[in-house]
Every structure is written in structure tokens, then in C-alpha cells.
Amino acid sequence: MVRNHKFFTMTLTFGVIFILCIAGAVLFPKVAFWIMAGGMLLLMVLFCLYTWDRYRNIKMLAAQLHQFQRSLNRLSLEEYSEGELSYLSSEIGKLATKLTEQAQMLAADKKYLADAISNISHQLKTPLTSMSMMTDFLSSSTLPEEKRKEFTANIRHQLDRIQWLVFALLKMARLDAGAVTMRKDPVNVLDLIHKASEHLLIPMELKGQELVISCDPFVEFCGDMDWMAEALSNILKNCMEHMGGGKKLSVQASDNPLYIRIDITDEGCGIDKEDLPHIFERFYKGKNASPDSVGIGLAMAAQIIHQHNGDIQVESIVGKGTRFRVKLYK
């Protein structure tokens, strides 16, 4: 009511008419009844016009809301410039904007889910098709023993790949759903690096690769040892797979008042400039990706690091190597 210009105008008009009627009745007592009756009739007409205008505006607002509900188009409420309807339209406009944004987010999530299902189906279809063909070959009684062993080993490899894919997808689903509570325990960075690289030492030794670790034994941060080991392990595994024999993989950790910094540098083939902005996207495979790459290891690593109040960056030169820089802010 306080900000309603029309209400104030109506009240002032009513007051002026009432005063004029009283003054007319006093000045002309013989026709005082008709003056008062005419004044009352005029007041009723003005009140009806005011009420009709209010309900017309409310009806227009309801029609706009109905149209918005059907199409989720932009809601235009500029004509309500003052008063209670202005306040109401402003709040409705905020709600409409929020609903529109949520609808757009749901549409984007739906598209992402469809793309994810398509990618997962593709990742599972390839090894399953391969295993199906080799199973048919194994059923042949004329298959040489050497080929039988080769096909059996290949099937085991494909099963291991499917198992890793399923476990990785389950981990990412738990992270997305917020079902993972990251612990806030003291984590020694040197112990973290050793835990993350432990299962990679034998494959690196077989390929003639060297792992060089440079870290102060007293550097620590608060976080979840297991999940951070998962993140660093995925980064290290990615680097190892893109290096040839006799190359060196370096891990260097440092501490400053703002953050813990972990640099992982390889001497691999590097990442193409066009692929750099996308390497942390799920199911993205760059030009230099290995044939067995699924494209979720680095995405999971980035997600875990972000949940530790951290950040990850990458620098790469094709043919010379790649550096991943992890910052865990204090």
C-alpha cells in the first residue's frame, strides 16, 4: 500500500469528493440529500473502476504465468512499475528466472547422461565383441595350443579392463552424488606419492622407465590419503603410458604459506594444443591417447583434487613432455 501510487490517488480523490459533498450540503441545505447521493454514487463508480483495473492487472499477470508455465519462455513483467503488483511481479520474475535456469541445467544433465551412456556402451562393446570372437575360436578343437594361450591371456586382459572401467565409473558416480565424505586427516606428501606410484613401479621397470621423487619428508596437508592416492595414481599412470622406454618421470613436491604444490613431469610424446583444454573432460580421448584409454582417469583425478580445495593445471610441448601441476590450498 505504501508504494501504490494508484491507491494514494484514489484515496485523495475520495477525500476531495467527500469534502466537496459536505461543503455543498452545508452551503445548499435544500439539495443536501441529492448532493450527498450524487457524491456517494460518484465514489462507488470510482471504486468500481479502481477495483476493475486491479483485477485486470492480476488477470494479465495470471495469464503471463500460465504462458510461462506452458513454454518456459522469458517472463516480461515490466508493465507493473509500482505498488504491490510490482513487488509481486518482481518476486515472480526471480522465481521464473530460477526455474528457467534449472530447466536448462536439467536439459544439459539429460544430454550429458545420454552422451555418457553412449560412451560407456562403446567402451564395453569393444572388449565384449573381442572376447566373443576369441571364445568362438577357443571352442575349436583344431586351435593350436599357442594360440589358445594367447587368446586366453587376451580375454583376461579384456576382463581386467572391463573390471577397471566398472570400478572407475562407480567411483565417479559416488563422487557426483556427493556420497563420498573426504576425510581431513594429516597426509604426508612423500607417503602419498609412494602409495600412488607403488603399483606402477614394476610396469615402469619392465619398460626401462625411471621414477624420480623429490619431496621434503615433512610436507603435509589435511585430506583423504586413499582418494588423493587414487588421483595421483591416475595422473602418474597417464604419464607412464605416454612415455617410451628409457624415459624419466619426475614428481616434485614443495610447500609455501598458501598451498602444497606437486609437479608431475614426464618425457613423453606431449599433448596436442587442441586437446589441452579438454583432457580433464570425461571420456575425452586426445590424438595421442593410447588404444586402451577410456578417458576418465584424468577427469576423476581433477574431481578428487577439486574436492580437496585444490586445482590442477597442465602444460605440454608435443614431442618433449607434459607437466601436471597440482595445488592443494591451505
PDB file of C-alpha atoms in Angstrom, residues 4 51 53 141 143 160 193 208 301:
ATOM      1  CA  ASN A   4       0.941   2.165  -4.510  1.00  0.00           C
ATOM      2  CA  THR A  51     -11.185  -2.465  -8.480  1.00  0.00           C
ATOM      3  CA  ASP A  53      -8.245  -2.080 -13.014  1.00  0.00           C
ATOM      4  CA  SER A 141      39.374 -78.335 -31.367  1.00  0.00           C
ATOM      5  CA  LEU A 143      43.199 -74.384 -32.493  1.00  0.00           C
ATOM      6  CA  ASP A 160      40.572 -56.700 -16.344  1.00  0.00           C
ATOM      7  CA  ILE A 193      53.467 -40.250  -3.653  1.00  0.00           C
ATOM      8  CA  GLY A 208      63.003 -49.258 -18.609  1.00  0.00           C
ATOM      9  CA  ALA A 301      41.756 -37.064 -10.673  1.00  0.00           C
TER      10      ALA A 301
END
